[in-house]
Short mmCIF file of C-alpha atoms in Angstrom, two decimals:
data_model
loop_
_atom_site.label_atom_id
_atom_site.label_comp_id
_atom_site.label_asym_id
_atom_site.label_seq_id
_atom_site.Cartn_x
_atom_site.Cartn_y
_atom_site.Cartn_z
CA MET A 1 0.23 2.77 0.37
CA LYS A 2 2.41 1.19 -2.57
CA PHE A 3 5.00 3.33 -4.27
CA ASP A 4 4.40 4.28 -7.95
CA ASN A 5 7.39 3.45 -10.16
CA LYS A 6 6.43 5.77 -13.05
CA TYR A 7 8.64 8.79 -12.51
CA LEU A 8 8.65 12.22 -14.08
CA PRO A 9 11.52 14.43 -15.39
CA ILE A 10 14.49 15.54 -13.26
CA LEU A 11 15.89 19.09 -13.28
CA ILE A 12 19.24 20.04 -14.84
CA GLY A 13 22.04 19.46 -12.41
CA GLY A 14 20.58 16.16 -11.30
CA ILE A 15 23.03 14.35 -13.60
CA PHE A 16 25.99 15.95 -11.89
CA ALA A 17 24.67 15.23 -8.43
CA LEU A 18 23.86 11.66 -9.45
CA GLY A 19 27.33 11.23 -10.91
CA ILE A 20 28.93 12.31 -7.64
CA PHE A 21 26.60 10.01 -5.74
CA ILE A 22 27.38 6.97 -7.89
CA GLY A 23 31.06 7.80 -7.73
CA SER A 24 30.89 7.91 -3.93
CA LEU A 25 29.74 4.29 -3.90
CA SER A 26 32.75 3.02 -5.79
CA GLY A 27 35.10 2.50 -2.89
CA SER A 28 38.62 3.95 -3.29
CA PRO A 29 39.14 4.35 -7.06
CA SER A 30 42.52 4.66 -8.67
CA SER A 31 43.47 8.10 -9.98
CA LYS A 32 42.89 6.95 -13.59
CA SER A 33 39.37 5.69 -12.91
CA PHE A 34 38.62 8.84 -10.90
CA ILE A 35 39.75 11.06 -13.79
CA ALA A 36 37.70 8.97 -16.25
CA LYS A 37 34.59 9.43 -14.12
CA GLN A 38 35.22 13.15 -13.80
CA ASN A 39 35.60 13.39 -17.59
CA THR A 40 32.30 11.55 -18.07
CA LYS A 41 30.48 13.94 -15.73
CA GLU A 42 32.01 16.94 -17.51
CA LYS A 43 30.92 15.57 -20.88
CA LEU A 44 27.34 15.16 -19.73
CA ASN A 45 27.17 18.67 -18.33
CA LYS A 46 28.88 20.21 -21.38
CA LEU A 47 26.55 18.38 -23.74
CA ILE A 48 23.52 19.79 -21.96
CA ASP A 49 25.07 23.28 -22.13
CA PHE A 50 25.80 22.89 -25.87
CA ILE A 51 22.21 21.85 -26.59
CA ASP A 52 20.82 24.60 -24.38
CA ASN A 53 22.93 27.38 -25.90
CA GLU A 54 23.77 26.33 -29.48
CA TYR A 55 21.14 23.91 -30.82
CA VAL A 56 19.12 25.23 -33.80
CA ASP A 57 15.69 24.71 -32.17
CA ASP A 58 14.35 25.33 -28.70
CA VAL A 59 14.66 22.13 -26.67
CA ASN A 60 13.43 21.24 -23.20
CA THR A 61 16.74 20.11 -21.75
CA ASP A 62 14.99 18.99 -18.56
CA SER A 63 13.33 16.19 -20.54
CA ILE A 64 16.68 15.20 -22.08
CA VAL A 65 18.25 15.00 -18.64
CA SER A 66 15.27 12.95 -17.49
CA LEU A 67 15.84 10.40 -20.25
CA THR A 68 19.53 10.20 -19.34
CA VAL A 69 18.83 9.68 -15.66
CA ASP A 70 16.14 7.10 -16.34
CA ASN A 71 18.53 5.22 -18.65
CA ILE A 72 21.28 5.24 -16.03
CA LEU A 73 18.99 3.93 -13.29
CA ALA A 74 17.41 1.34 -15.60
CA LYS A 75 20.86 -0.26 -15.95
CA LEU A 76 21.00 -0.87 -12.20
CA ASP A 77 17.90 -2.63 -10.82
CA PRO A 78 14.11 -2.16 -10.88
CA HIS A 79 14.01 -0.41 -7.50
CA SER A 80 16.67 2.25 -8.09
CA VAL A 81 14.52 5.16 -9.26
CA TYR A 82 14.29 8.92 -9.52
CA ILE A 83 11.45 10.65 -7.65
CA PRO A 84 10.37 14.14 -8.81
CA ALA A 85 9.93 16.85 -6.20
CA GLN A 86 6.12 16.85 -6.08
CA GLN A 87 5.89 13.08 -5.86
CA GLN A 88 8.67 12.96 -3.29
CA ALA A 89 6.75 15.40 -1.10
CA GLU A 90 3.64 13.21 -1.32
CA ILE A 91 5.58 10.03 -0.52
CA ALA A 92 7.35 11.71 2.42
CA GLU A 93 3.98 12.81 3.81
CA THR A 94 2.51 9.31 3.48
CA MET A 95 5.50 7.69 5.14
CA LYS A 96 5.60 10.31 7.90
CA GLY A 97 2.15 9.17 9.01
CA ASP A 98 0.24 12.45 9.10
CA PHE A 99 -0.52 15.68 7.25
CA VAL A 100 -2.26 18.99 7.94
CA GLY A 101 -5.72 19.38 6.46
CA ILE A 102 -9.46 19.33 7.13
CA GLY A 103 -9.84 15.53 7.44
CA ILE A 104 -12.27 14.18 4.83
CA ASN A 105 -12.39 11.23 2.45
CA PHE A 106 -13.84 12.45 -0.83
CA TYR A 107 -14.07 11.89 -4.56
CA MET A 108 -15.35 13.77 -7.62
CA PHE A 109 -18.93 12.56 -8.11
CA LYS A 110 -20.14 13.91 -11.44
CA ASP A 111 -19.02 17.55 -11.18
CA SER A 112 -18.89 17.95 -7.39
CA VAL A 113 -16.56 17.22 -4.49
CA ALA A 114 -18.54 14.60 -2.56
CA VAL A 115 -17.64 13.72 1.04
CA ILE A 116 -17.53 9.93 1.44
CA ALA A 117 -16.88 10.34 5.16
CA PRO A 118 -15.16 12.80 7.49
CA VAL A 119 -12.18 11.44 9.42
CA LYS A 120 -13.36 10.38 12.88
CA ASN A 121 -12.65 13.13 15.46
CA GLY A 122 -11.00 15.22 12.73
CA PRO A 123 -11.53 18.93 12.04
CA SER A 124 -14.38 18.39 9.54
CA ALA A 125 -16.21 15.96 11.81
CA ARG A 126 -15.90 18.39 14.73
CA ALA A 127 -17.23 21.22 12.56
CA GLY A 128 -20.27 19.23 11.47
CA ILE A 129 -19.39 17.98 7.97
CA LEU A 130 -21.36 14.80 7.17
CA ALA A 131 -21.02 11.94 4.69
CA GLY A 132 -22.81 12.88 1.48
CA ASP A 133 -22.12 16.62 1.75
CA ARG A 134 -21.02 18.41 -1.43
CA ILE A 135 -18.30 21.04 -1.05
CA LEU A 136 -19.16 23.88 -3.43
CA PHE A 137 -16.59 26.50 -2.41
CA ALA A 138 -13.39 26.53 -0.35
CA ASP A 139 -13.25 30.15 0.78
CA LYS A 140 -13.96 31.87 -2.55
CA ILE A 141 -12.55 29.11 -4.76
CA LYS A 142 -15.26 27.38 -6.79
CA LEU A 143 -14.92 23.59 -6.63
CA PHE A 144 -18.02 22.33 -8.47
CA GLY A 145 -18.50 22.08 -12.22
CA ARG A 146 -14.75 22.05 -12.87
CA LYS A 147 -13.72 18.38 -12.53
CA LEU A 148 -10.62 19.37 -10.63
CA PRO A 149 -7.82 16.80 -10.28
CA ASN A 150 -7.24 15.44 -6.79
CA ASP A 151 -3.85 17.09 -6.39
CA SER A 152 -5.42 20.54 -6.93
CA LEU A 153 -8.14 19.75 -4.40
CA PHE A 154 -5.63 18.53 -1.83
CA ALA A 155 -3.56 21.70 -2.27
CA THR A 156 -6.67 23.83 -1.75
CA LEU A 157 -7.84 22.03 1.40
CA LYS A 158 -4.43 21.69 3.07
CA GLY A 159 -2.70 24.47 4.98
CA GLU A 160 -0.97 25.40 8.21
CA VAL A 161 -2.00 23.97 11.58
CA GLY A 162 -4.64 26.24 13.09
CA SER A 163 -5.42 28.10 9.87
CA LYS A 164 -9.10 28.43 8.97
CA ILE A 165 -11.03 27.71 5.79
CA GLU A 166 -14.68 28.48 5.09
CA LEU A 167 -16.51 25.78 3.14
CA THR A 168 -19.77 26.33 1.33
CA VAL A 169 -21.58 23.00 1.60
CA TYR A 170 -24.73 21.59 0.04
CA ARG A 171 -26.39 18.91 2.20
CA LYS A 172 -28.53 16.78 -0.10
CA SER A 173 -30.26 14.89 2.73
CA GLU A 174 -31.67 18.20 4.06
CA HIS A 175 -31.84 20.06 0.71
CA LYS A 176 -29.98 23.06 2.08
CA LYS A 177 -26.79 25.04 1.59
CA MET A 178 -24.64 26.25 4.49
CA LYS A 179 -21.27 27.80 5.34
CA ILE A 180 -19.00 25.89 7.74
CA THR A 181 -15.69 27.24 9.06
CA ILE A 182 -13.05 24.59 9.76
CA LYS A 183 -9.75 24.98 11.60
CA ARG A 184 -7.08 22.82 9.95
CA ASP A 185 -5.28 20.30 12.13
CA VAL A 186 -2.90 17.33 11.96
CA ILE A 187 -4.62 14.34 10.33
CA PRO A 188 -3.13 10.89 11.03
CA LEU A 189 -2.52 8.55 8.09
CA LYS A 190 -3.03 5.14 9.61
CA SER A 191 -0.76 2.29 8.58
CA VAL A 192 -2.58 -0.12 10.89
CA ASP A 193 -6.10 -0.27 9.47
CA VAL A 194 -7.76 -2.26 12.22
CA ALA A 195 -7.23 -4.44 15.29
CA LEU A 196 -10.05 -6.76 16.31
CA ARG A 197 -10.82 -10.19 17.76
CA LEU A 198 -11.66 -13.03 15.39
CA ASN A 199 -12.80 -15.15 18.33
CA ALA A 200 -12.36 -15.18 22.11
CA THR A 201 -8.59 -15.80 21.97
CA THR A 202 -7.46 -14.85 18.44
CA GLY A 203 -6.63 -11.28 17.48
CA TYR A 204 -6.22 -9.74 14.01
CA ILE A 205 -4.11 -6.74 12.96
CA LYS A 206 -4.07 -5.37 9.40
CA ILE A 207 -0.95 -3.41 8.34
CA ASN A 208 -1.24 -1.56 5.01
CA ARG A 209 2.36 -0.23 4.85
CA PHE A 210 5.45 0.26 7.02
CA ALA A 211 5.66 3.99 7.76
CA GLU A 212 7.31 6.01 10.55
CA THR A 213 4.37 5.41 12.89
CA THR A 214 3.67 1.74 12.09
CA TYR A 215 5.49 0.18 15.05
CA ALA A 216 3.85 2.59 17.50
CA GLU A 217 0.42 1.89 15.97
CA PHE A 218 1.08 -1.85 16.07
CA ILE A 219 2.13 -1.84 19.74
CA LYS A 220 -1.00 0.10 20.69
CA ALA A 221 -3.18 -2.33 18.71
CA MET A 222 -1.50 -5.41 20.20
CA ALA A 223 -1.78 -4.06 23.76
CA SER A 224 -5.51 -3.50 23.24
CA LEU A 225 -5.99 -7.07 21.98
CA LYS A 226 -4.00 -8.57 24.85
CA LYS A 227 -6.26 -6.77 27.32
CA GLN A 228 -9.17 -8.53 25.61
CA GLY A 229 -7.64 -11.95 26.31
CA VAL A 230 -6.00 -12.62 22.96
CA LYS A 231 -3.48 -15.50 23.02
CA SER A 232 -2.97 -15.97 19.26
CA LEU A 233 -2.32 -13.22 16.73
CA VAL A 234 -2.94 -12.91 12.97
CA ILE A 235 -0.87 -10.23 11.21
CA ASP A 236 -2.25 -9.38 7.76
CA VAL A 237 0.28 -7.89 5.32
CA ARG A 238 -1.55 -8.85 2.15
CA ASP A 239 -1.11 -6.18 -0.54
CA ASN A 240 1.42 -4.39 1.69
CA GLY A 241 4.20 -3.19 -0.61
CA GLY A 242 6.60 -2.45 2.23
CA GLY A 243 8.23 0.75 3.44
CA TYR A 244 10.74 1.24 6.23
CA MET A 245 12.50 -2.01 7.08
CA GLU A 246 13.28 -0.68 10.58
CA GLU A 247 9.57 -0.74 11.40
CA ALA A 248 9.25 -4.36 10.25
CA ILE A 249 12.31 -5.32 12.32
CA ALA A 250 10.86 -3.64 15.41
CA ILE A 251 7.58 -5.53 15.00
CA ALA A 252 9.39 -8.86 14.47
CA ASP A 253 11.34 -8.14 17.66
CA GLU A 254 8.08 -8.33 19.66
CA PHE A 255 7.73 -12.05 18.80
CA LEU A 256 11.33 -13.26 19.04
CA LYS A 257 13.52 -13.99 22.03
CA ASP A 258 16.56 -11.91 22.87
CA LYS A 259 19.52 -12.19 20.44
CA THR A 260 17.47 -14.04 17.78
CA LEU A 261 18.57 -13.03 14.26
CA ILE A 262 15.84 -11.09 12.43
CA VAL A 263 17.55 -10.13 9.15
CA PHE A 264 20.97 -9.25 7.80
CA THR A 265 22.19 -7.13 4.90
CA LYS A 266 25.16 -7.46 2.58
CA SER A 267 26.80 -4.89 0.34
CA THR A 268 30.01 -4.69 -1.63
CA LYS A 269 30.63 -1.30 -0.02
CA GLU A 270 29.82 -2.03 3.64
CA PRO A 271 30.40 -4.96 6.03
CA THR A 272 27.55 -7.38 6.67
CA GLU A 273 25.08 -5.91 9.17
CA LYS A 274 23.00 -8.20 11.37
CA MET A 275 19.83 -7.16 13.19
CA PHE A 276 18.91 -9.13 16.32
CA ALA A 277 15.88 -9.24 18.60
CA THR A 278 16.19 -7.51 21.97
CA GLU A 279 14.78 -8.27 25.41
CA LYS A 280 11.69 -6.14 24.85
CA GLY A 281 9.49 -8.76 23.13
CA SER A 282 5.91 -8.55 24.41
CA PHE A 283 4.44 -11.53 22.52
CA GLU A 284 7.18 -14.16 22.63
CA THR A 285 4.71 -16.97 23.35
CA GLY A 286 1.40 -17.73 21.74
CA ASN A 287 0.56 -18.60 18.16
CA VAL A 288 1.50 -16.17 15.39
CA PHE A 289 0.17 -16.23 11.83
CA VAL A 290 1.28 -13.91 9.01
CA LEU A 291 -0.99 -13.56 5.97
CA ILE A 292 0.78 -12.80 2.67
CA ASN A 293 -0.05 -12.73 -1.02
CA GLU A 294 1.60 -11.94 -4.36
CA ASN A 295 1.56 -8.20 -3.55
CA SER A 296 3.29 -8.49 -0.15
CA ALA A 297 6.77 -7.08 -0.65
CA SER A 298 9.93 -5.73 0.94
CA ALA A 299 9.39 -4.98 4.65
CA SER A 300 6.39 -7.35 4.64
CA GLU A 301 8.73 -10.11 3.48
CA ILE A 302 11.30 -9.22 6.13
CA LEU A 303 8.64 -9.72 8.82
CA ALA A 304 7.33 -12.95 7.27
CA GLY A 305 10.86 -14.29 6.74
CA ALA A 306 11.89 -13.62 10.34
CA ILE A 307 8.82 -15.42 11.69
CA GLN A 308 9.17 -18.37 9.29
CA ASP A 309 12.92 -18.91 9.54
CA ASN A 310 12.90 -18.79 13.33
CA ASP A 311 10.06 -21.35 13.51
CA ARG A 312 8.10 -18.74 15.44
CA GLY A 313 4.83 -18.87 13.52
CA THR A 314 2.94 -19.93 10.42
CA ILE A 315 2.94 -18.11 7.10
CA VAL A 316 -0.43 -18.39 5.37
CA GLY A 317 -1.41 -17.41 1.82
CA ARG A 318 0.40 -17.26 -1.50
CA ARG A 319 4.02 -16.65 -2.53
CA SER A 320 5.03 -13.06 -1.85
CA PHE A 321 6.37 -10.58 -4.42
CA GLY A 322 10.09 -11.24 -4.04
CA LYS A 323 11.89 -7.96 -3.25
CA GLY A 324 15.11 -8.50 -1.33
CA LEU A 325 16.86 -5.20 -2.06
CA VAL A 326 17.42 -2.31 0.34
CA GLN A 327 17.15 1.30 -0.86
CA ARG A 328 18.38 4.58 0.53
CA GLU A 329 16.95 7.93 -0.53
CA MET A 330 19.32 10.76 -1.45
CA ASP A 331 17.78 14.22 -1.76
CA PHE A 332 18.51 16.87 -4.37
CA ASN A 333 18.30 20.59 -3.62
CA ASP A 334 15.09 21.00 -5.65
CA GLY A 335 13.16 18.55 -3.44
CA SER A 336 13.49 15.59 -5.77
CA ALA A 337 15.36 12.45 -4.77
CA VAL A 338 16.97 9.29 -6.05
CA ARG A 339 16.16 6.02 -4.32
CA LEU A 340 19.24 3.86 -4.82
CA THR A 341 19.71 0.20 -3.94
CA ILE A 342 22.56 -0.03 -1.44
CA ALA A 343 22.37 -3.64 -0.21
CA ARG A 344 20.60 -6.98 -0.34
CA TYR A 345 18.85 -8.35 2.71
CA TYR A 346 18.76 -11.99 3.77
CA THR A 347 16.37 -13.86 6.05
CA PRO A 348 17.81 -15.57 9.17
CA THR A 349 18.53 -18.85 7.36
CA GLY A 350 20.55 -16.95 4.75
CA ARG A 351 17.92 -16.74 2.04
CA SER A 352 17.80 -13.96 -0.53
CA ILE A 353 14.16 -13.77 -1.65
CA GLN A 354 14.90 -11.27 -4.45
CA LYS A 355 13.48 -12.51 -7.74
CA PRO A 356 15.67 -12.18 -10.87
CA TYR A 357 15.67 -8.92 -12.84
CA SER A 358 18.31 -9.65 -15.50
CA LYS A 359 15.70 -9.50 -18.31
CA GLY A 360 14.84 -5.88 -17.60
CA ASN A 361 12.34 -3.92 -15.57
CA GLU A 362 9.34 -4.67 -17.76
CA GLU A 363 9.77 -8.44 -17.47
CA TYR A 364 10.50 -8.08 -13.77
CA PHE A 365 7.21 -6.40 -12.96
CA LYS A 366 5.29 -8.67 -15.34
CA GLU A 367 6.51 -11.72 -13.42
CA SER A 368 3.63 -11.36 -10.99
CA ASP A 369 1.21 -11.54 -13.93
CA SER A 370 2.81 -14.76 -15.14
CA ARG A 371 1.78 -16.46 -11.90
CA PHE A 372 -1.79 -16.42 -13.16
CA LEU A 373 -0.75 -18.22 -16.35
CA HIS A 374 1.36 -20.80 -14.53
CA GLY A 375 -1.47 -21.55 -12.13
CA GLU A 376 0.52 -20.97 -8.95
CA LEU A 377 -2.19 -18.75 -7.48
CA TYR A 378 -4.43 -21.82 -7.44
CA LYS A 379 -2.14 -24.75 -6.66
CA LYS A 380 0.90 -24.81 -4.40
CA ASP A 381 2.47 -27.51 -6.58
CA SER A 382 2.69 -24.94 -9.40
CA ILE A 383 5.06 -22.70 -7.43
CA LYS A 384 8.50 -22.93 -9.02
CA VAL A 385 11.22 -23.56 -6.46
CA VAL A 386 14.92 -24.25 -7.04
CA ASP A 387 16.57 -27.06 -5.06
CA SER A 388 19.88 -25.21 -5.06
CA LEU A 389 18.14 -22.43 -3.09
CA LYS A 390 16.87 -24.79 -0.39
CA PHE A 391 17.49 -23.82 3.24
CA LYS A 392 16.60 -25.36 6.59
CA THR A 393 15.31 -23.71 9.74
CA LYS A 394 16.65 -24.74 13.16
CA LYS A 395 13.80 -27.22 13.50
CA GLY A 396 14.50 -28.70 10.06
CA LYS A 397 11.69 -27.07 8.06
CA ILE A 398 12.57 -26.62 4.37
CA VAL A 399 12.34 -23.04 3.06
CA TYR A 400 13.37 -21.63 -0.32
CA GLY A 401 15.06 -18.49 -1.59
CA GLY A 402 15.06 -17.05 -5.07
CA GLY A 403 11.78 -15.18 -5.40
CA GLY A 404 9.49 -14.43 -2.51
CA ILE A 405 8.38 -16.16 0.68
CA VAL A 406 6.62 -19.48 0.01
CA PRO A 407 3.86 -19.88 2.63
CA ASP A 408 3.66 -22.80 5.05
CA VAL A 409 -0.09 -23.03 4.41
CA PHE A 410 -1.17 -22.32 0.85
CA VAL A 411 -4.52 -20.61 0.20
CA PRO A 412 -5.58 -20.12 -3.45
CA LEU A 413 -7.39 -17.13 -4.90
CA GLU A 414 -11.11 -17.31 -4.28
CA ALA A 415 -11.99 -16.65 -7.93
CA GLU A 416 -11.52 -19.42 -10.50
CA HIS A 417 -8.59 -19.55 -12.90
CA GLY A 418 -9.19 -17.06 -15.70
CA THR A 419 -11.53 -14.83 -13.66
CA GLU A 420 -8.96 -13.28 -11.33
CA ASN A 421 -10.20 -9.81 -12.29
CA VAL A 422 -13.26 -10.40 -10.10
CA SER A 423 -11.19 -10.69 -6.90
CA TYR A 424 -9.13 -7.60 -7.66
CA LEU A 425 -12.13 -5.60 -8.86
CA LEU A 426 -13.90 -6.15 -5.55
CA GLN A 427 -11.01 -4.59 -3.66
CA SER A 428 -10.74 -1.58 -5.97
CA GLY A 429 -12.08 1.96 -5.63
CA ILE A 430 -15.02 1.28 -7.93
CA VAL A 431 -16.84 -0.61 -5.14
CA GLY A 432 -16.54 2.40 -2.84
CA HIS A 433 -17.89 4.74 -5.50
CA PHE A 434 -20.83 2.42 -6.22
CA VAL A 435 -21.73 2.18 -2.53
CA PHE A 436 -21.51 5.94 -2.06
CA GLU A 437 -23.91 6.50 -4.94
CA GLN A 438 -26.34 3.91 -3.58
CA LEU A 439 -26.27 5.51 -0.13
CA ASP A 440 -26.70 8.91 -1.69
CA LYS A 441 -30.11 7.89 -3.02
CA ASN A 442 -31.55 7.34 0.47
CA ARG A 443 -29.00 8.10 3.15
CA ASN A 444 -31.66 8.94 5.75
CA MET A 445 -33.05 5.40 5.62
CA PHE A 446 -29.68 3.86 6.49
CA ALA A 447 -28.94 6.49 9.15
CA LYS A 448 -31.80 5.18 11.28
CA MET A 449 -30.52 1.58 11.34
CA THR A 450 -28.43 -0.09 14.02
CA PHE A 451 -25.61 -2.27 12.73
CA ASP A 452 -27.59 -5.46 13.46
CA GLN A 453 -30.60 -4.10 11.58
CA PHE A 454 -28.33 -3.11 8.71
CA GLN A 455 -26.81 -6.61 8.51
CA THR A 456 -30.23 -8.24 8.42
CA LYS A 457 -31.39 -5.97 5.62
CA ILE A 458 -28.24 -6.06 3.49
CA ASN A 459 -27.63 -9.82 3.77
CA THR A 460 -31.16 -10.84 2.82
CA THR A 461 -31.43 -8.96 -0.45
CA ASP A 462 -29.89 -9.22 -3.94
CA LEU A 463 -30.87 -5.61 -4.69
CA TYR A 464 -27.33 -4.26 -4.44
CA PHE A 465 -25.73 -7.25 -6.15
CA ASN A 466 -27.96 -6.64 -9.17
CA ALA A 467 -27.35 -2.90 -9.02
CA PHE A 468 -23.57 -3.42 -8.86
CA GLU A 469 -23.61 -5.65 -11.95
CA LYS A 470 -25.57 -2.95 -13.78
CA TYR A 471 -23.20 -0.26 -12.48
CA LEU A 472 -20.19 -2.11 -13.89
CA ALA A 473 -21.89 -2.43 -17.29
CA GLN A 474 -22.62 1.30 -17.31
CA ASN A 475 -18.93 1.90 -16.70
CA GLY A 476 -17.87 -0.34 -19.60
CA LEU A 477 -17.13 -3.49 -17.58
CA GLN A 478 -19.17 -6.39 -18.91
CA ILE A 479 -18.53 -9.04 -16.25
CA ASN A 480 -20.84 -11.94 -15.42
CA LEU A 481 -20.82 -12.07 -11.64
CA ILE A 482 -23.52 -14.68 -11.06
CA ASN A 483 -21.01 -17.44 -10.23
CA TYR A 484 -19.46 -15.17 -7.61
CA LYS A 485 -22.62 -13.80 -6.00
CA ALA A 486 -21.54 -14.67 -2.45
CA LEU A 487 -18.08 -13.13 -2.96
CA VAL A 488 -19.48 -9.97 -4.56
CA LYS A 489 -22.13 -9.52 -1.87
CA ARG A 490 -19.53 -9.96 0.87
CA TYR A 491 -17.33 -7.11 -0.42
CA VAL A 492 -20.17 -4.80 -1.47
CA ASN A 493 -22.01 -5.27 1.83
CA ALA A 494 -18.79 -4.76 3.78
CA GLU A 495 -18.19 -1.48 1.93
CA PHE A 496 -21.67 -0.33 2.93
CA ALA A 497 -20.67 -1.09 6.54
CA ARG A 498 -17.40 0.85 6.18
CA GLN A 499 -19.08 3.99 4.89
CA LEU A 500 -21.90 3.82 7.43
CA TYR A 501 -20.10 2.62 10.57
CA GLY A 502 -16.31 2.69 10.02
CA ASP A 503 -13.34 0.50 9.04
CA SER A 504 -13.69 -2.05 11.83
CA TYR A 505 -17.18 -2.96 10.63
CA TYR A 506 -15.85 -3.47 7.10
CA TYR A 507 -13.34 -6.00 8.39
CA LYS A 508 -15.85 -7.69 10.67
CA MET A 509 -17.99 -8.44 7.63
CA VAL A 510 -15.35 -9.22 5.02
CA LEU A 511 -13.25 -11.48 7.26
CA LYS A 512 -16.13 -13.79 8.19
CA GLU A 513 -15.75 -15.76 4.95
CA ASP A 514 -12.12 -14.90 4.18
CA ALA A 515 -10.33 -18.04 2.97
CA MET A 516 -7.05 -17.27 4.75
CA ILE A 517 -8.81 -16.52 8.04
CA LYS A 518 -10.66 -19.82 7.70
CA ALA A 519 -7.32 -21.58 7.17
CA VAL A 520 -6.09 -20.08 10.45
CA LEU A 521 -9.18 -20.73 12.54
CA ASN A 522 -10.12 -24.09 11.03
CA PRO A 523 -6.83 -25.65 9.87
CA LYS A 524 -8.25 -29.14 9.31
CA GLN A 525 -11.05 -28.03 6.99
#
């Protein structure tokens, strides 16, 4: 999952804690500078007290403090941010790799909570919940007809391990209402979406983020593929915004020989720290490919940089995001936190791949959008590189710093210049909602099909392509998809497979015509 950088207000007292924190990073200040900083902190706290106690009108001082904190952090870098308590709890849960709940994927369809699919082997699946079910009540809490926000629904369905909840469910396929009691349990949040074979000797692993469990998931996936005779491995970190760098380092270690440099960090406050591979590598021979795109960032770039700089494998795709800063989270007593940049990281050749942010946060995050205008998502020659940031690997390959990892093998976007919205639309939630609603019309028909029968039916009809185009128009998106029929059908049909058969079937269908996979399997084409 990617982190949201739109943060909400901080509580009073955060300024003081933040001031102490920033002061602690200043080394050994002189007594004058220390007194000046103390005076500044006192002024901030006194000002808040004056406004709170003396100002003519009632004022929400929390919001004033929020503005102050945001302004302070905005002067630092785009990745030093404040995280409110509720959001911090959600992020911590995502990065932990599991939560306690009933185990369903759902969304609000019209005025009801519709089950897209129960989590395989989860509490809901064990209790008999099926895809397409509508949850009407959770215990005595009415869920339909209210258009509840997702956070309220999550809070209702979560609870303690072993606690029970009684759901009142309407099953449309059988036209009946029933009560189902579910015992809550730990639900894993996978960071490795899938591991499968692309051919007899080439394996594929998709990593969506780097969480606490990512390395363990990755090792399990790789061991399974090796048992199936895999000799080459494709690691897909497209659209992976990063996470814990330690997990990326541990994965890189599996491919590099003992004492090979993986990454190093520099800070004005701490000595340079170098991270090296150990003896434990389980895939130190065999071809390795890493797939990246413009949304691959942070820990994804650490992994790609380690593989590229050590001449260990081939980087395929488009230039990555360009985040070369390391953050540390500091918690406040109210559950909120500040994520503060504490160092820069460098790839083994000495590259910093952090893109510039001197023009402010807005320009920084818009830089990715400018790649469309400059044409670099379509032609490798359009990628701007700086000769002064040129580095060489041990085998003499030229690599560049200054703003992301430039791939060894460039693969353009599949949509034409000016129609990029098609590619991103097809990987958005709207496709999943469309497919659910199509299945909901006649779920029993699909339930009787084997996967092979399903593929034959879905691939030989334009029914759902036409329906999807109409669905977009009904939702205010007037897009002519006729020039991208094959691309649209691939993603729509794959989503049908996901909801009917599971994630691995989605990837089996969508990867068949994937341009980056083709570049790996058929490099001369």
